[in-house]
């Protein structure tokens, strides 16, 4: 078996939920195997064996733990990934239909999805639609066309849900950030470097896998400036608030969408008047210097 057993042991010893689905831990004295996050007391290291999955542990003669249900891990992750794919394909699907489609009770599935991704199925669907609307802004001929292309029934939905995430008017966005000054910083996250960019109005781009160059390419008509320590501290704080238990056995695109959405949600929990407004002031003050 190819597995870094030292790292596996550290994950098991710290009950790391992120490791669930990556391997199982079998305890020789009890004949039971567990998911890495099992709440049960930890045996001595020389009493455990690591297997890549439940099937391997079973083949070696172990039974599944009744406390942590290691066999359910893969099934849960598959259900969450299938539901996320369904939301991407069909737009907002009501919870009961979504849960039924993947074979779970609605309430249970809601909790499971939230625990696995850090956001609810409805928030996940909103994040996808928001992403589509923003992508359409640059691609379609007008703001109105973009709104309908993204799947909104009415412009009012777009202005309530997506437009506040632009950090500028939809028209300025369509025109490469014309007239805007954008400050940006990079934050290290559990999912890699994250771009956090804001105008004087508020954040305009929060994206994994993008950087200052990507920002400049997206907004060729804007003035792009590196952010100061105030902006960096704010971004770091928001990202820490959002640091969600997104499970590593989910596809990276699902985790990225959910994580970015969790960051937008965390931004809303920051009381207006304090750090968020600081960033806005810093951005506008910076625009003048
Ligand atoms: Zn267990």
mmCIF file of C-alpha atoms and ligand atoms in Angstrom:
data_model
loop_
_atom_site.group_PDB
_atom_site.id
_atom_site.type_symbol
_atom_site.label_atom_id
_atom_site.label_comp_id
_atom_site.label_asym_id
_atom_site.label_seq_id
_atom_site.Cartn_x
_atom_site.Cartn_y
_atom_site.Cartn_z
ATOM 1 C CA UNK A 1 0.000 0.000 0.000
ATOM 2 C CA UNK A 2 1.296 3.450 -0.929
ATOM 3 C CA UNK A 3 0.429 5.691 1.976
ATOM 4 C CA UNK A 4 2.354 8.084 4.122
ATOM 5 C CA UNK A 5 1.631 6.400 7.441
ATOM 6 C CA UNK A 6 3.191 9.170 9.536
ATOM 7 C CA UNK A 7 0.826 11.706 8.043
ATOM 8 C CA UNK A 8 -2.084 9.281 8.313
ATOM 9 C CA UNK A 9 -1.307 8.797 11.986
ATOM 10 C CA UNK A 10 -1.197 12.558 12.614
ATOM 11 C CA UNK A 11 -4.574 12.975 10.879
ATOM 12 C CA UNK A 12 -6.040 10.121 12.922
ATOM 13 C CA UNK A 13 -4.562 11.380 16.198
ATOM 14 C CA UNK A 14 -6.052 14.849 15.614
ATOM 15 C CA UNK A 15 -9.418 13.459 14.371
ATOM 16 C CA UNK A 16 -8.964 15.370 11.133
ATOM 17 C CA UNK A 17 -12.303 15.363 9.283
ATOM 18 C CA UNK A 18 -10.545 16.363 6.136
ATOM 19 C CA UNK A 19 -8.898 12.957 6.072
ATOM 20 C CA UNK A 20 -12.227 11.109 6.026
ATOM 21 C CA UNK A 21 -12.501 9.277 2.755
ATOM 22 C CA UNK A 22 -8.744 9.228 2.186
ATOM 23 C CA UNK A 23 -8.052 6.106 4.257
ATOM 24 C CA UNK A 24 -9.414 4.038 7.129
ATOM 25 C CA UNK A 25 -7.712 3.037 10.357
ATOM 26 C CA UNK A 26 -7.977 -0.544 11.608
ATOM 27 C CA UNK A 27 -7.381 -1.382 15.273
ATOM 28 C CA UNK A 28 -5.799 -4.812 15.691
ATOM 29 C CA UNK A 29 -6.932 -5.402 19.273
ATOM 30 C CA UNK A 30 -10.624 -4.795 18.536
ATOM 31 C CA UNK A 31 -10.809 -5.946 14.913
ATOM 32 C CA UNK A 32 -12.630 -2.741 13.978
ATOM 33 C CA UNK A 33 -11.850 -0.110 11.347
ATOM 34 C CA UNK A 34 -12.761 3.575 11.614
ATOM 35 C CA UNK A 35 -12.769 6.773 9.607
ATOM 36 C CA UNK A 36 -9.856 9.072 10.644
ATOM 37 C CA UNK A 37 -12.177 11.445 12.527
ATOM 38 C CA UNK A 38 -13.819 8.718 14.678
ATOM 39 C CA UNK A 39 -14.558 10.126 18.145
ATOM 40 C CA UNK A 40 -13.417 6.903 19.880
ATOM 41 C CA UNK A 41 -10.343 6.893 22.139
ATOM 42 C CA UNK A 42 -7.041 6.533 20.262
ATOM 43 C CA UNK A 43 -5.108 3.271 20.641
ATOM 44 C CA UNK A 44 -1.296 3.182 20.670
ATOM 45 C CA UNK A 45 0.209 3.604 17.259
ATOM 46 C CA UNK A 46 1.585 0.087 17.109
ATOM 47 C CA UNK A 47 -1.953 -1.281 17.487
ATOM 48 C CA UNK A 48 -3.281 0.261 14.263
ATOM 49 C CA UNK A 49 -3.020 -0.514 10.568
ATOM 50 C CA UNK A 50 -3.960 1.855 7.746
ATOM 51 C CA UNK A 51 -5.937 0.816 4.672
ATOM 52 C CA UNK A 52 -6.778 2.890 1.648
ATOM 53 C CA UNK A 53 -10.495 2.184 1.962
ATOM 54 C CA UNK A 54 -13.159 0.166 3.726
ATOM 55 C CA UNK A 55 -13.020 -2.639 1.160
ATOM 56 C CA UNK A 56 -9.334 -3.254 1.891
ATOM 57 C CA UNK A 57 -9.898 -3.241 5.661
ATOM 58 C CA UNK A 58 -12.781 -5.673 5.250
ATOM 59 C CA UNK A 59 -10.700 -7.950 3.049
ATOM 60 C CA UNK A 60 -8.119 -8.017 5.842
ATOM 61 C CA UNK A 61 -10.808 -9.273 8.235
ATOM 62 C CA UNK A 62 -11.872 -6.063 10.042
ATOM 63 C CA UNK A 63 -15.436 -4.966 10.879
ATOM 64 C CA UNK A 64 -16.850 -1.495 10.401
ATOM 65 C CA UNK A 65 -17.069 0.783 13.489
ATOM 66 C CA UNK A 66 -20.617 1.384 14.759
ATOM 67 C CA UNK A 67 -19.704 4.825 16.048
ATOM 68 C CA UNK A 68 -18.228 6.506 13.000
ATOM 69 C CA UNK A 69 -19.743 4.394 10.166
ATOM 70 C CA UNK A 70 -16.677 4.450 7.922
ATOM 71 C CA UNK A 71 -18.583 2.752 5.080
ATOM 72 C CA UNK A 72 -20.922 5.719 4.822
ATOM 73 C CA UNK A 73 -18.087 8.158 4.035
ATOM 74 C CA UNK A 74 -17.753 7.293 0.372
ATOM 75 C CA UNK A 75 -21.515 7.078 -0.060
ATOM 76 C CA UNK A 76 -22.008 10.514 1.531
ATOM 77 C CA UNK A 77 -19.309 12.125 -0.605
ATOM 78 C CA UNK A 78 -20.771 10.590 -3.754
ATOM 79 C CA UNK A 79 -24.245 11.887 -2.859
ATOM 80 C CA UNK A 80 -22.929 15.410 -2.206
ATOM 81 C CA UNK A 81 -20.960 15.425 -5.459
ATOM 82 C CA UNK A 82 -23.994 14.163 -7.405
ATOM 83 C CA UNK A 83 -26.226 16.815 -5.831
ATOM 84 C CA UNK A 84 -23.681 19.541 -6.651
ATOM 85 C CA UNK A 85 -23.562 18.334 -10.268
ATOM 86 C CA UNK A 86 -27.350 18.385 -10.385
ATOM 87 C CA UNK A 87 -27.413 21.970 -9.098
ATOM 88 C CA UNK A 88 -24.861 22.931 -11.731
ATOM 89 C CA UNK A 89 -26.971 21.333 -14.459
ATOM 90 C CA UNK A 90 -30.519 22.259 -13.399
ATOM 91 C CA UNK A 91 -30.072 25.440 -11.369
ATOM 92 C CA UNK A 92 -31.811 25.763 -8.004
ATOM 93 C CA UNK A 93 -33.494 22.432 -7.238
ATOM 94 C CA UNK A 94 -35.804 22.279 -4.193
ATOM 95 C CA UNK A 95 -34.197 20.464 -1.269
ATOM 96 C CA UNK A 96 -36.701 17.612 -1.142
ATOM 97 C CA UNK A 97 -36.213 16.821 -4.826
ATOM 98 C CA UNK A 98 -32.446 17.075 -4.510
ATOM 99 C CA UNK A 99 -32.342 14.804 -1.452
ATOM 100 C CA UNK A 100 -34.664 12.301 -3.047
ATOM 101 C CA UNK A 101 -32.559 12.162 -6.190
ATOM 102 C CA UNK A 102 -29.506 11.089 -4.188
ATOM 103 C CA UNK A 103 -31.398 8.817 -1.795
ATOM 104 C CA UNK A 104 -31.407 10.749 1.500
ATOM 105 C CA UNK A 105 -34.050 12.329 3.743
ATOM 106 C CA UNK A 106 -34.166 16.120 3.115
ATOM 107 C CA UNK A 107 -33.199 17.299 6.595
ATOM 108 C CA UNK A 108 -30.372 14.801 6.902
ATOM 109 C CA UNK A 109 -29.082 15.628 3.438
ATOM 110 C CA UNK A 110 -29.154 19.368 4.125
ATOM 111 C CA UNK A 111 -26.879 18.830 7.150
ATOM 112 C CA UNK A 112 -24.670 16.417 5.290
ATOM 113 C CA UNK A 113 -24.197 18.825 2.350
ATOM 114 C CA UNK A 114 -23.461 21.736 4.674
ATOM 115 C CA UNK A 115 -20.969 19.732 6.698
ATOM 116 C CA UNK A 116 -19.205 18.453 3.577
ATOM 117 C CA UNK A 117 -19.026 21.732 1.649
ATOM 118 C CA UNK A 118 -19.425 24.459 4.301
ATOM 119 C CA UNK A 119 -22.531 25.916 2.593
ATOM 120 C CA UNK A 120 -26.157 24.825 2.141
ATOM 121 C CA UNK A 121 -27.405 23.412 -1.172
ATOM 122 C CA UNK A 122 -29.374 26.638 -1.760
ATOM 123 C CA UNK A 123 -26.277 28.790 -1.159
ATOM 124 C CA UNK A 124 -24.282 26.531 -3.448
ATOM 125 C CA UNK A 125 -26.882 26.957 -6.203
ATOM 126 C CA UNK A 126 -26.814 30.738 -5.695
ATOM 127 C CA UNK A 127 -23.021 30.752 -5.979
ATOM 128 C CA UNK A 128 -23.194 28.945 -9.309
ATOM 129 C CA UNK A 129 -25.832 31.324 -10.637
ATOM 130 C CA UNK A 130 -23.865 34.319 -9.466
ATOM 131 C CA UNK A 131 -20.778 32.962 -11.224
ATOM 132 C CA UNK A 132 -22.773 32.470 -14.408
ATOM 133 C CA UNK A 133 -24.240 35.973 -14.228
ATOM 134 C CA UNK A 134 -20.826 37.525 -13.753
ATOM 135 C CA UNK A 135 -19.294 35.501 -16.583
ATOM 136 C CA UNK A 136 -22.235 36.463 -18.824
ATOM 137 C CA UNK A 137 -21.684 40.163 -18.110
ATOM 138 C CA UNK A 138 -18.476 40.088 -20.105
ATOM 139 C CA UNK A 139 -19.783 37.745 -22.804
ATOM 140 C CA UNK A 140 -23.267 39.008 -23.620
ATOM 141 C CA UNK A 141 -24.170 42.129 -25.562
ATOM 142 C CA UNK A 142 -25.891 43.916 -22.715
ATOM 143 C CA UNK A 143 -26.442 43.740 -18.962
ATOM 144 C CA UNK A 144 -30.048 42.644 -19.538
ATOM 145 C CA UNK A 145 -29.019 39.806 -21.845
ATOM 146 C CA UNK A 146 -26.462 38.692 -19.284
ATOM 147 C CA UNK A 147 -29.106 38.653 -16.556
ATOM 148 C CA UNK A 148 -31.384 36.319 -18.521
ATOM 149 C CA UNK A 149 -28.505 34.227 -19.847
ATOM 150 C CA UNK A 150 -27.544 33.468 -16.247
ATOM 151 C CA UNK A 151 -30.973 32.024 -15.572
ATOM 152 C CA UNK A 152 -32.610 34.862 -13.665
ATOM 153 C CA UNK A 153 -36.362 35.284 -14.130
ATOM 154 C CA UNK A 154 -36.186 39.032 -13.627
ATOM 155 C CA UNK A 155 -33.503 41.733 -13.448
ATOM 156 C CA UNK A 156 -34.531 42.486 -9.854
ATOM 157 C CA UNK A 157 -33.119 39.103 -8.778
ATOM 158 C CA UNK A 158 -29.809 39.910 -10.355
ATOM 159 C CA UNK A 159 -29.648 43.335 -8.734
ATOM 160 C CA UNK A 160 -30.504 41.895 -5.311
ATOM 161 C CA UNK A 161 -28.295 38.809 -5.371
ATOM 162 C CA UNK A 162 -25.393 39.192 -7.787
ATOM 163 C CA UNK A 163 -24.830 42.873 -8.451
ATOM 164 C CA UNK A 164 -23.644 43.584 -4.869
ATOM 165 C CA UNK A 165 -20.776 41.171 -5.534
ATOM 166 C CA UNK A 166 -19.469 43.148 -8.459
ATOM 167 C CA UNK A 167 -18.065 45.936 -6.287
ATOM 168 C CA UNK A 168 -18.999 48.290 -9.143
ATOM 169 C CA UNK A 169 -21.907 48.904 -11.513
ATOM 170 C CA UNK A 170 -22.679 46.092 -13.978
ATOM 171 C CA UNK A 171 -21.881 48.508 -16.745
ATOM 172 C CA UNK A 172 -18.441 49.338 -15.312
ATOM 173 C CA UNK A 173 -17.807 45.584 -15.008
ATOM 174 C CA UNK A 174 -18.757 45.016 -18.637
ATOM 175 C CA UNK A 175 -16.310 47.728 -19.607
ATOM 176 C CA UNK A 176 -13.309 46.202 -17.905
ATOM 177 C CA UNK A 177 -13.705 48.080 -14.635
ATOM 178 C CA UNK A 178 -13.703 51.476 -16.304
ATOM 179 C CA UNK A 179 -13.358 54.321 -13.803
ATOM 180 C CA UNK A 180 -12.639 51.995 -10.877
ATOM 181 C CA UNK A 181 -9.626 51.632 -8.633
ATOM 182 C CA UNK A 182 -9.138 48.071 -7.461
ATOM 183 C CA UNK A 183 -6.913 47.030 -4.575
ATOM 184 C CA UNK A 184 -5.927 43.418 -4.205
ATOM 185 C CA UNK A 185 -4.103 41.035 -1.922
ATOM 186 C CA UNK A 186 -3.332 37.311 -1.827
ATOM 187 C CA UNK A 187 -4.349 35.087 1.078
ATOM 188 C CA UNK A 188 -2.948 31.606 1.747
ATOM 189 C CA UNK A 189 -5.792 29.160 2.326
ATOM 190 C CA UNK A 190 -6.214 25.435 2.826
ATOM 191 C CA UNK A 191 -7.147 25.280 -0.855
ATOM 192 C CA UNK A 192 -4.225 27.298 -2.176
ATOM 193 C CA UNK A 193 -3.653 31.032 -2.818
ATOM 194 C CA UNK A 194 -6.781 33.174 -3.005
ATOM 195 C CA UNK A 195 -7.163 36.535 -4.723
ATOM 196 C CA UNK A 196 -9.117 39.093 -2.698
ATOM 197 C CA UNK A 197 -9.825 42.314 -4.575
ATOM 198 C CA UNK A 198 -11.972 45.290 -3.651
ATOM 199 C CA UNK A 199 -13.072 48.645 -4.985
ATOM 200 C CA UNK A 200 -14.155 51.558 -2.805
ATOM 201 C CA UNK A 201 -17.636 50.023 -2.843
ATOM 202 C CA UNK A 202 -16.669 46.581 -1.634
ATOM 203 C CA UNK A 203 -15.102 43.311 -2.795
ATOM 204 C CA UNK A 204 -15.252 42.773 -6.553
ATOM 205 C CA UNK A 205 -13.368 39.523 -6.953
ATOM 206 C CA UNK A 206 -12.697 36.636 -4.553
ATOM 207 C CA UNK A 207 -11.162 33.741 -6.431
ATOM 208 C CA UNK A 208 -8.953 30.734 -5.885
ATOM 209 C CA UNK A 209 -6.333 30.211 -8.551
ATOM 210 C CA UNK A 210 -6.263 33.864 -9.655
ATOM 211 C CA UNK A 211 -3.679 36.560 -8.940
ATOM 212 C CA UNK A 212 -2.877 40.198 -9.671
ATOM 213 C CA UNK A 213 -2.154 39.415 -13.318
ATOM 214 C CA UNK A 214 -5.519 37.668 -13.730
ATOM 215 C CA UNK A 215 -7.176 40.657 -12.084
ATOM 216 C CA UNK A 216 -5.488 43.094 -14.481
ATOM 217 C CA UNK A 217 -6.549 40.930 -17.432
ATOM 218 C CA UNK A 218 -10.141 40.883 -16.208
ATOM 219 C CA UNK A 219 -10.249 44.644 -15.606
ATOM 220 C CA UNK A 220 -8.049 46.192 -18.294
ATOM 221 C CA UNK A 221 -9.726 49.603 -17.883
ATOM 222 C CA UNK A 222 -9.361 49.822 -14.086
ATOM 223 C CA UNK A 223 -6.510 51.177 -12.016
ATOM 224 C CA UNK A 224 -5.071 48.139 -10.230
ATOM 225 C CA UNK A 225 -3.040 48.683 -7.054
ATOM 226 C CA UNK A 226 -1.652 46.303 -4.451
ATOM 227 C CA UNK A 227 -3.632 46.500 -1.206
ATOM 228 C CA UNK A 228 -2.208 47.626 2.102
ATOM 229 C CA UNK A 229 -1.945 45.797 5.443
ATOM 230 C CA UNK A 230 -5.473 46.830 6.441
ATOM 231 C CA UNK A 231 -6.954 45.138 3.412
ATOM 232 C CA UNK A 232 -4.785 42.077 3.930
ATOM 233 C CA UNK A 233 -5.846 41.768 7.580
ATOM 234 C CA UNK A 234 -9.501 42.089 6.692
ATOM 235 C CA UNK A 235 -9.233 39.483 3.928
ATOM 236 C CA UNK A 236 -7.378 37.108 6.216
ATOM 237 C CA UNK A 237 -10.005 37.516 8.900
ATOM 238 C CA UNK A 238 -12.862 36.808 6.523
ATOM 239 C CA UNK A 239 -11.114 33.772 5.063
ATOM 240 C CA UNK A 240 -10.490 32.431 8.564
ATOM 241 C CA UNK A 241 -14.171 32.875 9.392
ATOM 242 C CA UNK A 242 -15.089 30.979 6.250
ATOM 243 C CA UNK A 243 -12.511 28.210 6.577
ATOM 244 C CA UNK A 244 -15.046 25.500 6.030
ATOM 245 C CA UNK A 245 -14.797 21.808 6.628
ATOM 246 C CA UNK A 246 -14.876 21.230 2.877
ATOM 247 C CA UNK A 247 -14.073 17.588 2.483
ATOM 248 C CA UNK A 248 -11.000 16.707 0.518
ATOM 249 C CA UNK A 249 -12.689 13.749 -1.160
ATOM 250 C CA UNK A 250 -15.007 16.074 -3.067
ATOM 251 C CA UNK A 251 -13.999 17.238 -6.559
ATOM 252 C CA UNK A 252 -11.839 20.418 -6.385
ATOM 253 C CA UNK A 253 -14.272 22.533 -8.429
ATOM 254 C CA UNK A 254 -17.082 21.799 -5.966
ATOM 255 C CA UNK A 255 -14.849 22.635 -3.005
ATOM 256 C CA UNK A 256 -13.652 25.852 -4.648
ATOM 257 C CA UNK A 257 -17.188 27.046 -5.452
ATOM 258 C CA UNK A 258 -18.368 26.251 -1.923
ATOM 259 C CA UNK A 259 -15.348 27.861 -0.263
ATOM 260 C CA UNK A 260 -15.642 31.085 -2.260
ATOM 261 C CA UNK A 261 -19.338 31.220 -1.411
ATOM 262 C CA UNK A 262 -18.553 30.697 2.280
ATOM 263 C CA UNK A 263 -16.165 33.666 2.095
ATOM 264 C CA UNK A 264 -18.873 35.905 0.607
ATOM 265 C CA UNK A 265 -21.175 34.803 3.395
ATOM 266 C CA UNK A 266 -18.524 35.467 6.025
ATOM 267 C CA UNK A 267 -18.143 38.995 4.662
ATOM 268 C CA UNK A 268 -21.767 39.662 5.503
ATOM 269 C CA UNK A 269 -21.218 38.658 9.145
ATOM 270 C CA UNK A 270 -18.570 41.353 9.581
ATOM 271 C CA UNK A 271 -20.430 44.265 11.156
ATOM 272 C CA UNK A 272 -20.618 47.314 8.949
ATOM 273 C CA UNK A 273 -18.752 50.255 10.396
ATOM 274 C CA UNK A 274 -15.646 48.378 11.451
ATOM 275 C CA UNK A 275 -13.149 46.313 9.498
ATOM 276 C CA UNK A 276 -15.092 45.998 6.257
ATOM 277 C CA UNK A 277 -15.596 49.728 6.036
ATOM 278 C CA UNK A 278 -11.909 50.110 6.794
ATOM 279 C CA UNK A 279 -11.112 48.241 3.627
ATOM 280 C CA UNK A 280 -13.529 50.364 1.676
ATOM 281 C CA UNK A 281 -11.969 53.532 3.068
ATOM 282 C CA UNK A 282 -8.495 52.189 2.421
ATOM 283 C CA UNK A 283 -9.447 51.404 -1.148
ATOM 284 C CA UNK A 284 -10.955 54.825 -1.757
ATOM 285 C CA UNK A 285 -8.148 56.674 0.018
ATOM 286 C CA UNK A 286 -5.696 54.625 -2.018
ATOM 287 C CA UNK A 287 -7.448 55.620 -5.208
ATOM 288 C CA UNK A 288 -6.558 59.249 -4.501
ATOM 289 C CA UNK A 289 -2.870 58.830 -3.775
HETATM 290 ZN ZN1 LIG B 1 -14.966 4.543 14.645
#
